[in-house]
């Protein structure tokens, strides 16, 4: 005991949630609606969202980039962590998914903080750099197609300020990253990103075993 991260089994995860998850009816409703969708499993867990909320609060984030908005759950929670004049540039290509999110953003009164960009995220990110927004953002959340994970990371590193935070989702990929017999493109792309970020001296890092694994990288 003490040297390894605890296994959250045998009711321990339920205990953790029972004394730490501060849920909200609207967030719960969106989670449940998303769970019913074909790709509902892509949604981040409620405790991970709360962790990200806290991270944004800790760094006083005002400007955030989200890559992979899906049905808008993480954008909803992150927007609530931002001040009234805060802004999330939310990147996705699936309007049917983001339309779900929009309804909830409006109900929560945070829609004015979320600027949806329906285009391939690499195009949106390149445009932000071109428009002179480098080092203007406080944080980024990367949670989209895994083949581009490293490209998204590079753009985000450019767009956030020194001291800003990049959060990369799915870095443990259901455990696949540690299984040598699994060598599909997504798993390999995640492994490559993990190795790269590990050796990247431009950032301070921690890989947090929350949800499906979340890397925190703070720009030096
Ligand atoms: Ca994810």
JSON list of C-alpha atoms and ligand atoms in Angstrom, two decimals:
[
{"chain": "A", "resi": 1, "resn": "UNK", "atom": "CA", "xyz": [0.00, 0.00, 0.00]},
{"chain": "A", "resi": 2, "resn": "UNK", "atom": "CA", "xyz": [1.14, 3.52, -0.70]},
{"chain": "A", "resi": 3, "resn": "UNK", "atom": "CA", "xyz": [3.31, 2.96, -3.76]},
{"chain": "A", "resi": 4, "resn": "UNK", "atom": "CA", "xyz": [0.57, 2.30, -6.29]},
{"chain": "A", "resi": 5, "resn": "UNK", "atom": "CA", "xyz": [-2.59, 4.11, -7.24]},
{"chain": "A", "resi": 6, "resn": "UNK", "atom": "CA", "xyz": [-5.53, 2.40, -5.54]},
{"chain": "A", "resi": 7, "resn": "UNK", "atom": "CA", "xyz": [-7.85, 0.20, -7.52]},
{"chain": "A", "resi": 8, "resn": "UNK", "atom": "CA", "xyz": [-11.22, 1.83, -7.26]},
{"chain": "A", "resi": 9, "resn": "UNK", "atom": "CA", "xyz": [-13.16, -1.40, -6.94]},
{"chain": "A", "resi": 10, "resn": "UNK", "atom": "CA", "xyz": [-15.18, -3.10, -4.22]},
{"chain": "A", "resi": 11, "resn": "UNK", "atom": "CA", "xyz": [-17.40, -0.07, -3.79]},
{"chain": "A", "resi": 12, "resn": "UNK", "atom": "CA", "xyz": [-14.53, 2.38, -3.37]},
{"chain": "A", "resi": 13, "resn": "UNK", "atom": "CA", "xyz": [-15.37, 4.34, -6.53]},
{"chain": "A", "resi": 14, "resn": "UNK", "atom": "CA", "xyz": [-18.99, 4.64, -5.39]},
{"chain": "A", "resi": 15, "resn": "UNK", "atom": "CA", "xyz": [-17.72, 5.87, -2.04]},
{"chain": "A", "resi": 16, "resn": "UNK", "atom": "CA", "xyz": [-15.45, 8.43, -3.75]},
{"chain": "A", "resi": 17, "resn": "UNK", "atom": "CA", "xyz": [-18.40, 9.73, -5.75]},
{"chain": "A", "resi": 18, "resn": "UNK", "atom": "CA", "xyz": [-20.71, 9.76, -2.71]},
{"chain": "A", "resi": 19, "resn": "UNK", "atom": "CA", "xyz": [-18.43, 12.14, -0.82]},
{"chain": "A", "resi": 20, "resn": "UNK", "atom": "CA", "xyz": [-17.05, 14.25, -3.68]},
{"chain": "A", "resi": 21, "resn": "UNK", "atom": "CA", "xyz": [-19.25, 14.42, -6.77]},
{"chain": "A", "resi": 22, "resn": "UNK", "atom": "CA", "xyz": [-21.28, 17.59, -6.67]},
{"chain": "A", "resi": 23, "resn": "UNK", "atom": "CA", "xyz": [-23.74, 16.81, -9.40]},
{"chain": "A", "resi": 24, "resn": "UNK", "atom": "CA", "xyz": [-26.23, 19.13, -10.99]},
{"chain": "A", "resi": 25, "resn": "UNK", "atom": "CA", "xyz": [-29.67, 18.20, -12.39]},
{"chain": "A", "resi": 26, "resn": "UNK", "atom": "CA", "xyz": [-28.98, 19.73, -15.81]},
{"chain": "A", "resi": 27, "resn": "UNK", "atom": "CA", "xyz": [-25.58, 18.08, -16.17]},
{"chain": "A", "resi": 28, "resn": "UNK", "atom": "CA", "xyz": [-27.12, 14.78, -15.10]},
{"chain": "A", "resi": 29, "resn": "UNK", "atom": "CA", "xyz": [-29.88, 15.16, -17.67]},
{"chain": "A", "resi": 30, "resn": "UNK", "atom": "CA", "xyz": [-27.38, 15.79, -20.47]},
{"chain": "A", "resi": 31, "resn": "UNK", "atom": "CA", "xyz": [-25.26, 12.82, -19.39]},
{"chain": "A", "resi": 32, "resn": "UNK", "atom": "CA", "xyz": [-28.29, 10.55, -19.38]},
{"chain": "A", "resi": 33, "resn": "UNK", "atom": "CA", "xyz": [-29.46, 11.79, -22.79]},
{"chain": "A", "resi": 34, "resn": "UNK", "atom": "CA", "xyz": [-25.97, 11.21, -24.18]},
{"chain": "A", "resi": 35, "resn": "UNK", "atom": "CA", "xyz": [-25.70, 7.73, -22.65]},
{"chain": "A", "resi": 36, "resn": "UNK", "atom": "CA", "xyz": [-28.63, 6.70, -24.84]},
{"chain": "A", "resi": 37, "resn": "UNK", "atom": "CA", "xyz": [-26.81, 7.64, -28.06]},
{"chain": "A", "resi": 38, "resn": "UNK", "atom": "CA", "xyz": [-24.83, 5.18, -30.15]},
{"chain": "A", "resi": 39, "resn": "UNK", "atom": "CA", "xyz": [-21.52, 6.83, -29.22]},
{"chain": "A", "resi": 40, "resn": "UNK", "atom": "CA", "xyz": [-22.61, 7.70, -25.68]},
{"chain": "A", "resi": 41, "resn": "UNK", "atom": "CA", "xyz": [-19.60, 5.90, -24.25]},
{"chain": "A", "resi": 42, "resn": "UNK", "atom": "CA", "xyz": [-17.38, 8.72, -25.55]},
{"chain": "A", "resi": 43, "resn": "UNK", "atom": "CA", "xyz": [-18.74, 11.07, -22.91]},
{"chain": "A", "resi": 44, "resn": "UNK", "atom": "CA", "xyz": [-16.40, 11.91, -20.05]},
{"chain": "A", "resi": 45, "resn": "UNK", "atom": "CA", "xyz": [-17.38, 10.86, -16.54]},
{"chain": "A", "resi": 46, "resn": "UNK", "atom": "CA", "xyz": [-19.00, 13.29, -14.12]},
{"chain": "A", "resi": 47, "resn": "UNK", "atom": "CA", "xyz": [-16.06, 13.14, -11.71]},
{"chain": "A", "resi": 48, "resn": "UNK", "atom": "CA", "xyz": [-13.61, 13.87, -14.53]},
{"chain": "A", "resi": 49, "resn": "UNK", "atom": "CA", "xyz": [-15.69, 16.87, -15.57]},
{"chain": "A", "resi": 50, "resn": "UNK", "atom": "CA", "xyz": [-15.64, 18.13, -11.99]},
{"chain": "A", "resi": 51, "resn": "UNK", "atom": "CA", "xyz": [-11.86, 17.68, -11.89]},
{"chain": "A", "resi": 52, "resn": "UNK", "atom": "CA", "xyz": [-11.48, 19.73, -15.09]},
{"chain": "A", "resi": 53, "resn": "UNK", "atom": "CA", "xyz": [-13.82, 22.38, -13.67]},
{"chain": "A", "resi": 54, "resn": "UNK", "atom": "CA", "xyz": [-11.52, 22.68, -10.66]},
{"chain": "A", "resi": 55, "resn": "UNK", "atom": "CA", "xyz": [-8.40, 22.86, -12.84]},
{"chain": "A", "resi": 56, "resn": "UNK", "atom": "CA", "xyz": [-9.87, 25.77, -14.80]},
{"chain": "A", "resi": 57, "resn": "UNK", "atom": "CA", "xyz": [-10.82, 27.54, -11.59]},
{"chain": "A", "resi": 58, "resn": "UNK", "atom": "CA", "xyz": [-7.32, 27.04, -10.18]},
{"chain": "A", "resi": 59, "resn": "UNK", "atom": "CA", "xyz": [-5.65, 28.73, -13.12]},
{"chain": "A", "resi": 60, "resn": "UNK", "atom": "CA", "xyz": [-8.35, 31.43, -13.40]},
{"chain": "A", "resi": 61, "resn": "UNK", "atom": "CA", "xyz": [-9.04, 30.36, -16.95]},
{"chain": "A", "resi": 62, "resn": "UNK", "atom": "CA", "xyz": [-10.94, 32.77, -19.16]},
{"chain": "A", "resi": 63, "resn": "UNK", "atom": "CA", "xyz": [-10.17, 31.54, -22.68]},
{"chain": "A", "resi": 64, "resn": "UNK", "atom": "CA", "xyz": [-10.39, 27.84, -23.47]},
{"chain": "A", "resi": 65, "resn": "UNK", "atom": "CA", "xyz": [-10.10, 25.68, -26.58]},
{"chain": "A", "resi": 66, "resn": "UNK", "atom": "CA", "xyz": [-12.03, 22.44, -26.74]},
{"chain": "A", "resi": 67, "resn": "UNK", "atom": "CA", "xyz": [-11.23, 19.93, -29.46]},
{"chain": "A", "resi": 68, "resn": "UNK", "atom": "CA", "xyz": [-14.04, 17.39, -29.71]},
{"chain": "A", "resi": 69, "resn": "UNK", "atom": "CA", "xyz": [-17.27, 18.76, -28.26]},
{"chain": "A", "resi": 70, "resn": "UNK", "atom": "CA", "xyz": [-19.57, 15.79, -28.89]},
{"chain": "A", "resi": 71, "resn": "UNK", "atom": "CA", "xyz": [-22.90, 16.49, -27.12]},
{"chain": "A", "resi": 72, "resn": "UNK", "atom": "CA", "xyz": [-21.49, 19.40, -25.16]},
{"chain": "A", "resi": 73, "resn": "UNK", "atom": "CA", "xyz": [-21.13, 17.98, -21.67]},
{"chain": "A", "resi": 74, "resn": "UNK", "atom": "CA", "xyz": [-17.51, 18.99, -21.05]},
{"chain": "A", "resi": 75, "resn": "UNK", "atom": "CA", "xyz": [-18.13, 22.39, -22.67]},
{"chain": "A", "resi": 76, "resn": "UNK", "atom": "CA", "xyz": [-21.12, 22.91, -20.35]},
{"chain": "A", "resi": 77, "resn": "UNK", "atom": "CA", "xyz": [-19.11, 22.10, -17.24]},
{"chain": "A", "resi": 78, "resn": "UNK", "atom": "CA", "xyz": [-16.03, 24.07, -18.36]},
{"chain": "A", "resi": 79, "resn": "UNK", "atom": "CA", "xyz": [-18.13, 27.10, -19.32]},
{"chain": "A", "resi": 80, "resn": "UNK", "atom": "CA", "xyz": [-19.51, 27.14, -15.79]},
{"chain": "A", "resi": 81, "resn": "UNK", "atom": "CA", "xyz": [-15.93, 27.44, -14.49]},
{"chain": "A", "resi": 82, "resn": "UNK", "atom": "CA", "xyz": [-15.28, 30.57, -16.54]},
{"chain": "A", "resi": 83, "resn": "UNK", "atom": "CA", "xyz": [-16.12, 34.16, -15.65]},
{"chain": "A", "resi": 84, "resn": "UNK", "atom": "CA", "xyz": [-19.01, 35.88, -17.44]},
{"chain": "A", "resi": 85, "resn": "UNK", "atom": "CA", "xyz": [-16.71, 37.23, -20.15]},
{"chain": "A", "resi": 86, "resn": "UNK", "atom": "CA", "xyz": [-14.97, 33.87, -20.56]},
{"chain": "A", "resi": 87, "resn": "UNK", "atom": "CA", "xyz": [-15.02, 31.99, -23.83]},
{"chain": "A", "resi": 88, "resn": "UNK", "atom": "CA", "xyz": [-14.66, 28.45, -25.11]},
{"chain": "A", "resi": 89, "resn": "UNK", "atom": "CA", "xyz": [-13.83, 27.86, -28.75]},
{"chain": "A", "resi": 90, "resn": "UNK", "atom": "CA", "xyz": [-15.55, 24.49, -29.20]},
{"chain": "A", "resi": 91, "resn": "UNK", "atom": "CA", "xyz": [-14.42, 22.44, -32.19]},
{"chain": "A", "resi": 92, "resn": "UNK", "atom": "CA", "xyz": [-16.41, 19.59, -33.69]},
{"chain": "A", "resi": 93, "resn": "UNK", "atom": "CA", "xyz": [-17.61, 18.40, -37.08]},
{"chain": "A", "resi": 94, "resn": "UNK", "atom": "CA", "xyz": [-20.86, 16.69, -36.10]},
{"chain": "A", "resi": 95, "resn": "UNK", "atom": "CA", "xyz": [-23.69, 19.22, -35.93]},
{"chain": "A", "resi": 96, "resn": "UNK", "atom": "CA", "xyz": [-26.22, 16.62, -34.81]},
{"chain": "A", "resi": 97, "resn": "UNK", "atom": "CA", "xyz": [-24.18, 16.06, -31.66]},
{"chain": "A", "resi": 98, "resn": "UNK", "atom": "CA", "xyz": [-23.44, 19.70, -30.90]},
{"chain": "A", "resi": 99, "resn": "UNK", "atom": "CA", "xyz": [-27.12, 20.63, -31.41]},
{"chain": "A", "resi": 100, "resn": "UNK", "atom": "CA", "xyz": [-27.89, 18.52, -28.35]},
{"chain": "A", "resi": 101, "resn": "UNK", "atom": "CA", "xyz": [-25.28, 20.45, -26.41]},
{"chain": "A", "resi": 102, "resn": "UNK", "atom": "CA", "xyz": [-26.62, 23.82, -27.51]},
{"chain": "A", "resi": 103, "resn": "UNK", "atom": "CA", "xyz": [-29.97, 23.23, -25.82]},
{"chain": "A", "resi": 104, "resn": "UNK", "atom": "CA", "xyz": [-28.28, 22.53, -22.52]},
{"chain": "A", "resi": 105, "resn": "UNK", "atom": "CA", "xyz": [-25.83, 25.44, -22.84]},
{"chain": "A", "resi": 106, "resn": "UNK", "atom": "CA", "xyz": [-28.83, 27.73, -23.26]},
{"chain": "A", "resi": 107, "resn": "UNK", "atom": "CA", "xyz": [-30.70, 26.24, -20.32]},
{"chain": "A", "resi": 108, "resn": "UNK", "atom": "CA", "xyz": [-27.61, 26.65, -18.15]},
{"chain": "A", "resi": 109, "resn": "UNK", "atom": "CA", "xyz": [-27.18, 30.27, -19.24]},
{"chain": "A", "resi": 110, "resn": "UNK", "atom": "CA", "xyz": [-23.67, 29.69, -20.57]},
{"chain": "A", "resi": 111, "resn": "UNK", "atom": "CA", "xyz": [-24.36, 29.61, -24.32]},
{"chain": "A", "resi": 112, "resn": "UNK", "atom": "CA", "xyz": [-22.84, 33.09, -24.69]},
{"chain": "A", "resi": 113, "resn": "UNK", "atom": "CA", "xyz": [-19.51, 31.71, -23.47]},
{"chain": "A", "resi": 114, "resn": "UNK", "atom": "CA", "xyz": [-19.33, 28.90, -26.04]},
{"chain": "A", "resi": 115, "resn": "UNK", "atom": "CA", "xyz": [-18.32, 29.65, -29.61]},
{"chain": "A", "resi": 116, "resn": "UNK", "atom": "CA", "xyz": [-18.92, 26.57, -31.70]},
{"chain": "A", "resi": 117, "resn": "UNK", "atom": "CA", "xyz": [-16.67, 26.02, -34.73]},
{"chain": "A", "resi": 118, "resn": "UNK", "atom": "CA", "xyz": [-18.11, 23.34, -36.99]},
{"chain": "A", "resi": 119, "resn": "UNK", "atom": "CA", "xyz": [-15.08, 22.42, -39.08]},
{"chain": "A", "resi": 120, "resn": "UNK", "atom": "CA", "xyz": [-12.13, 20.05, -38.92]},
{"chain": "A", "resi": 121, "resn": "UNK", "atom": "CA", "xyz": [-10.33, 21.19, -35.75]},
{"chain": "A", "resi": 122, "resn": "UNK", "atom": "CA", "xyz": [-6.96, 21.44, -37.53]},
{"chain": "A", "resi": 123, "resn": "UNK", "atom": "CA", "xyz": [-8.46, 24.13, -39.79]},
{"chain": "A", "resi": 124, "resn": "UNK", "atom": "CA", "xyz": [-9.92, 26.04, -36.85]},
{"chain": "A", "resi": 125, "resn": "UNK", "atom": "CA", "xyz": [-6.63, 25.85, -34.93]},
{"chain": "A", "resi": 126, "resn": "UNK", "atom": "CA", "xyz": [-4.58, 26.95, -37.94]},
{"chain": "A", "resi": 127, "resn": "UNK", "atom": "CA", "xyz": [-6.93, 29.89, -38.39]},
{"chain": "A", "resi": 128, "resn": "UNK", "atom": "CA", "xyz": [-6.58, 30.92, -34.74]},
{"chain": "A", "resi": 129, "resn": "UNK", "atom": "CA", "xyz": [-2.79, 30.95, -35.13]},
{"chain": "A", "resi": 130, "resn": "UNK", "atom": "CA", "xyz": [-3.08, 32.86, -38.39]},
{"chain": "A", "resi": 131, "resn": "UNK", "atom": "CA", "xyz": [-5.37, 35.42, -36.76]},
{"chain": "A", "resi": 132, "resn": "UNK", "atom": "CA", "xyz": [-2.72, 36.15, -34.12]},
{"chain": "A", "resi": 133, "resn": "UNK", "atom": "CA", "xyz": [-4.24, 34.26, -31.17]},
{"chain": "A", "resi": 134, "resn": "UNK", "atom": "CA", "xyz": [-1.03, 32.46, -30.20]},
{"chain": "A", "resi": 135, "resn": "UNK", "atom": "CA", "xyz": [-0.38, 32.47, -26.43]},
{"chain": "A", "resi": 136, "resn": "UNK", "atom": "CA", "xyz": [-3.84, 34.00, -25.86]},
{"chain": "A", "resi": 137, "resn": "UNK", "atom": "CA", "xyz": [-5.61, 30.97, -24.39]},
{"chain": "A", "resi": 138, "resn": "UNK", "atom": "CA", "xyz": [-5.45, 29.73, -20.80]},
{"chain": "A", "resi": 139, "resn": "UNK", "atom": "CA", "xyz": [-6.37, 26.11, -21.35]},
{"chain": "A", "resi": 140, "resn": "UNK", "atom": "CA", "xyz": [-7.19, 23.44, -23.91]},
{"chain": "A", "resi": 141, "resn": "UNK", "atom": "CA", "xyz": [-9.02, 20.13, -23.74]},
{"chain": "A", "resi": 142, "resn": "UNK", "atom": "CA", "xyz": [-8.09, 17.58, -26.41]},
{"chain": "A", "resi": 143, "resn": "UNK", "atom": "CA", "xyz": [-10.70, 14.85, -26.88]},
{"chain": "A", "resi": 144, "resn": "UNK", "atom": "CA", "xyz": [-11.21, 14.11, -30.57]},
{"chain": "A", "resi": 145, "resn": "UNK", "atom": "CA", "xyz": [-9.92, 11.72, -33.27]},
{"chain": "A", "resi": 146, "resn": "UNK", "atom": "CA", "xyz": [-6.85, 10.03, -31.84]},
{"chain": "A", "resi": 147, "resn": "UNK", "atom": "CA", "xyz": [-4.90, 10.00, -35.14]},
{"chain": "A", "resi": 148, "resn": "UNK", "atom": "CA", "xyz": [-4.51, 13.77, -34.84]},
{"chain": "A", "resi": 149, "resn": "UNK", "atom": "CA", "xyz": [-3.86, 13.87, -31.11]},
{"chain": "A", "resi": 150, "resn": "UNK", "atom": "CA", "xyz": [-0.25, 14.97, -31.48]},
{"chain": "A", "resi": 151, "resn": "UNK", "atom": "CA", "xyz": [-1.12, 17.60, -34.10]},
{"chain": "A", "resi": 152, "resn": "UNK", "atom": "CA", "xyz": [-3.78, 19.01, -31.78]},
{"chain": "A", "resi": 153, "resn": "UNK", "atom": "CA", "xyz": [-1.27, 19.06, -28.95]},
{"chain": "A", "resi": 154, "resn": "UNK", "atom": "CA", "xyz": [1.24, 21.07, -30.99]},
{"chain": "A", "resi": 155, "resn": "UNK", "atom": "CA", "xyz": [-1.36, 23.65, -31.99]},
{"chain": "A", "resi": 156, "resn": "UNK", "atom": "CA", "xyz": [-2.67, 23.93, -28.43]},
{"chain": "A", "resi": 157, "resn": "UNK", "atom": "CA", "xyz": [0.83, 24.42, -27.10]},
{"chain": "A", "resi": 158, "resn": "UNK", "atom": "CA", "xyz": [1.20, 27.32, -29.50]},
{"chain": "A", "resi": 159, "resn": "UNK", "atom": "CA", "xyz": [-2.18, 28.83, -28.64]},
{"chain": "A", "resi": 160, "resn": "UNK", "atom": "CA", "xyz": [-1.97, 28.71, -24.84]},
{"chain": "A", "resi": 161, "resn": "UNK", "atom": "CA", "xyz": [0.03, 31.14, -22.75]},
{"chain": "A", "resi": 162, "resn": "UNK", "atom": "CA", "xyz": [3.01, 30.18, -20.58]},
{"chain": "A", "resi": 163, "resn": "UNK", "atom": "CA", "xyz": [1.48, 28.75, -17.41]},
{"chain": "A", "resi": 164, "resn": "UNK", "atom": "CA", "xyz": [-1.54, 27.60, -19.41]},
{"chain": "A", "resi": 165, "resn": "UNK", "atom": "CA", "xyz": [-2.86, 24.05, -19.23]},
{"chain": "A", "resi": 166, "resn": "UNK", "atom": "CA", "xyz": [-3.48, 21.37, -21.84]},
{"chain": "A", "resi": 167, "resn": "UNK", "atom": "CA", "xyz": [-5.68, 18.43, -20.81]},
{"chain": "A", "resi": 168, "resn": "UNK", "atom": "CA", "xyz": [-5.50, 15.35, -23.05]},
{"chain": "A", "resi": 169, "resn": "UNK", "atom": "CA", "xyz": [-8.23, 12.75, -22.71]},
{"chain": "A", "resi": 170, "resn": "UNK", "atom": "CA", "xyz": [-8.16, 8.96, -23.17]},
{"chain": "A", "resi": 171, "resn": "UNK", "atom": "CA", "xyz": [-4.44, 8.61, -22.59]},
{"chain": "A", "resi": 172, "resn": "UNK", "atom": "CA", "xyz": [-4.95, 5.16, -20.99]},
{"chain": "A", "resi": 173, "resn": "UNK", "atom": "CA", "xyz": [-7.45, 4.07, -23.69]},
{"chain": "A", "resi": 174, "resn": "UNK", "atom": "CA", "xyz": [-9.27, 1.48, -21.61]},
{"chain": "A", "resi": 175, "resn": "UNK", "atom": "CA", "xyz": [-5.91, -0.13, -20.77]},
{"chain": "A", "resi": 176, "resn": "UNK", "atom": "CA", "xyz": [-5.09, -0.90, -24.43]},
{"chain": "A", "resi": 177, "resn": "UNK", "atom": "CA", "xyz": [-1.93, 1.22, -24.36]},
{"chain": "A", "resi": 178, "resn": "UNK", "atom": "CA", "xyz": [-0.31, -1.30, -22.01]},
{"chain": "A", "resi": 179, "resn": "UNK", "atom": "CA", "xyz": [-1.31, -4.35, -24.06]},
{"chain": "A", "resi": 180, "resn": "UNK", "atom": "CA", "xyz": [1.41, -5.26, -26.59]},
{"chain": "A", "resi": 181, "resn": "UNK", "atom": "CA", "xyz": [-1.05, -7.33, -28.60]},
{"chain": "A", "resi": 182, "resn": "UNK", "atom": "CA", "xyz": [-3.14, -4.28, -29.42]},
{"chain": "A", "resi": 183, "resn": "UNK", "atom": "CA", "xyz": [-1.66, -2.31, -32.30]},
{"chain": "A", "resi": 184, "resn": "UNK", "atom": "CA", "xyz": [-4.48, -0.52, -34.08]},
{"chain": "A", "resi": 185, "resn": "UNK", "atom": "CA", "xyz": [-3.95, 3.02, -35.36]},
{"chain": "A", "resi": 186, "resn": "UNK", "atom": "CA", "xyz": [-5.75, 4.78, -32.50]},
{"chain": "A", "resi": 187, "resn": "UNK", "atom": "CA", "xyz": [-3.90, 2.90, -29.79]},
{"chain": "A", "resi": 188, "resn": "UNK", "atom": "CA", "xyz": [-0.56, 3.53, -31.50]},
{"chain": "A", "resi": 189, "resn": "UNK", "atom": "CA", "xyz": [-1.34, 7.23, -31.94]},
{"chain": "A", "resi": 190, "resn": "UNK", "atom": "CA", "xyz": [-2.14, 7.55, -28.24]},
{"chain": "A", "resi": 191, "resn": "UNK", "atom": "CA", "xyz": [1.08, 5.71, -27.31]},
{"chain": "A", "resi": 192, "resn": "UNK", "atom": "CA", "xyz": [3.09, 8.01, -29.58]},
{"chain": "A", "resi": 193, "resn": "UNK", "atom": "CA", "xyz": [1.47, 11.09, -28.06]},
{"chain": "A", "resi": 194, "resn": "UNK", "atom": "CA", "xyz": [2.07, 9.85, -24.52]},
{"chain": "A", "resi": 195, "resn": "UNK", "atom": "CA", "xyz": [5.76, 9.18, -25.25]},
{"chain": "A", "resi": 196, "resn": "UNK", "atom": "CA", "xyz": [6.16, 12.54, -26.96]},
{"chain": "A", "resi": 197, "resn": "UNK", "atom": "CA", "xyz": [4.53, 14.57, -24.19]},
{"chain": "A", "resi": 198, "resn": "UNK", "atom": "CA", "xyz": [6.53, 12.61, -21.60]},
{"chain": "A", "resi": 199, "resn": "UNK", "atom": "CA", "xyz": [9.78, 13.79, -23.22]},
{"chain": "A", "resi": 200, "resn": "UNK", "atom": "CA", "xyz": [8.60, 17.28, -24.12]},
{"chain": "A", "resi": 201, "resn": "UNK", "atom": "CA", "xyz": [10.60, 19.76, -22.07]},
{"chain": "A", "resi": 202, "resn": "UNK", "atom": "CA", "xyz": [8.28, 22.62, -22.97]},
{"chain": "A", "resi": 203, "resn": "UNK", "atom": "CA", "xyz": [5.76, 21.34, -20.42]},
{"chain": "A", "resi": 204, "resn": "UNK", "atom": "CA", "xyz": [5.38, 20.08, -16.84]},
{"chain": "A", "resi": 205, "resn": "UNK", "atom": "CA", "xyz": [3.15, 17.03, -16.77]},
{"chain": "A", "resi": 206, "resn": "UNK", "atom": "CA", "xyz": [1.10, 14.61, -14.77]},
{"chain": "A", "resi": 207, "resn": "UNK", "atom": "CA", "xyz": [-0.91, 11.67, -16.11]},
{"chain": "A", "resi": 208, "resn": "UNK", "atom": "CA", "xyz": [-3.97, 11.38, -13.92]},
{"chain": "A", "resi": 209, "resn": "UNK", "atom": "CA", "xyz": [-5.87, 8.06, -13.81]},
{"chain": "A", "resi": 210, "resn": "UNK", "atom": "CA", "xyz": [-9.26, 9.74, -13.77]},
{"chain": "A", "resi": 211, "resn": "UNK", "atom": "CA", "xyz": [-11.85, 8.50, -16.27]},
{"chain": "A", "resi": 212, "resn": "UNK", "atom": "CA", "xyz": [-9.99, 6.95, -19.22]},
{"chain": "A", "resi": 213, "resn": "UNK", "atom": "CA", "xyz": [-6.75, 8.70, -18.23]},
{"chain": "A", "resi": 214, "resn": "UNK", "atom": "CA", "xyz": [-6.17, 12.44, -18.45]},
{"chain": "A", "resi": 215, "resn": "UNK", "atom": "CA", "xyz": [-2.76, 14.04, -19.04]},
{"chain": "A", "resi": 216, "resn": "UNK", "atom": "CA", "xyz": [-2.22, 17.50, -17.64]},
{"chain": "A", "resi": 217, "resn": "UNK", "atom": "CA", "xyz": [0.51, 19.46, -19.40]},
{"chain": "A", "resi": 218, "resn": "UNK", "atom": "CA", "xyz": [1.38, 22.94, -18.17]},
{"chain": "A", "resi": 219, "resn": "UNK", "atom": "CA", "xyz": [3.24, 25.12, -20.63]},
{"chain": "A", "resi": 220, "resn": "UNK", "atom": "CA", "xyz": [6.53, 26.38, -19.19]},
{"chain": "B", "resi": 1, "resn": "LIG", "atom": "CA1", "xyz": [-12.82, 11.10, -24.53]}
]
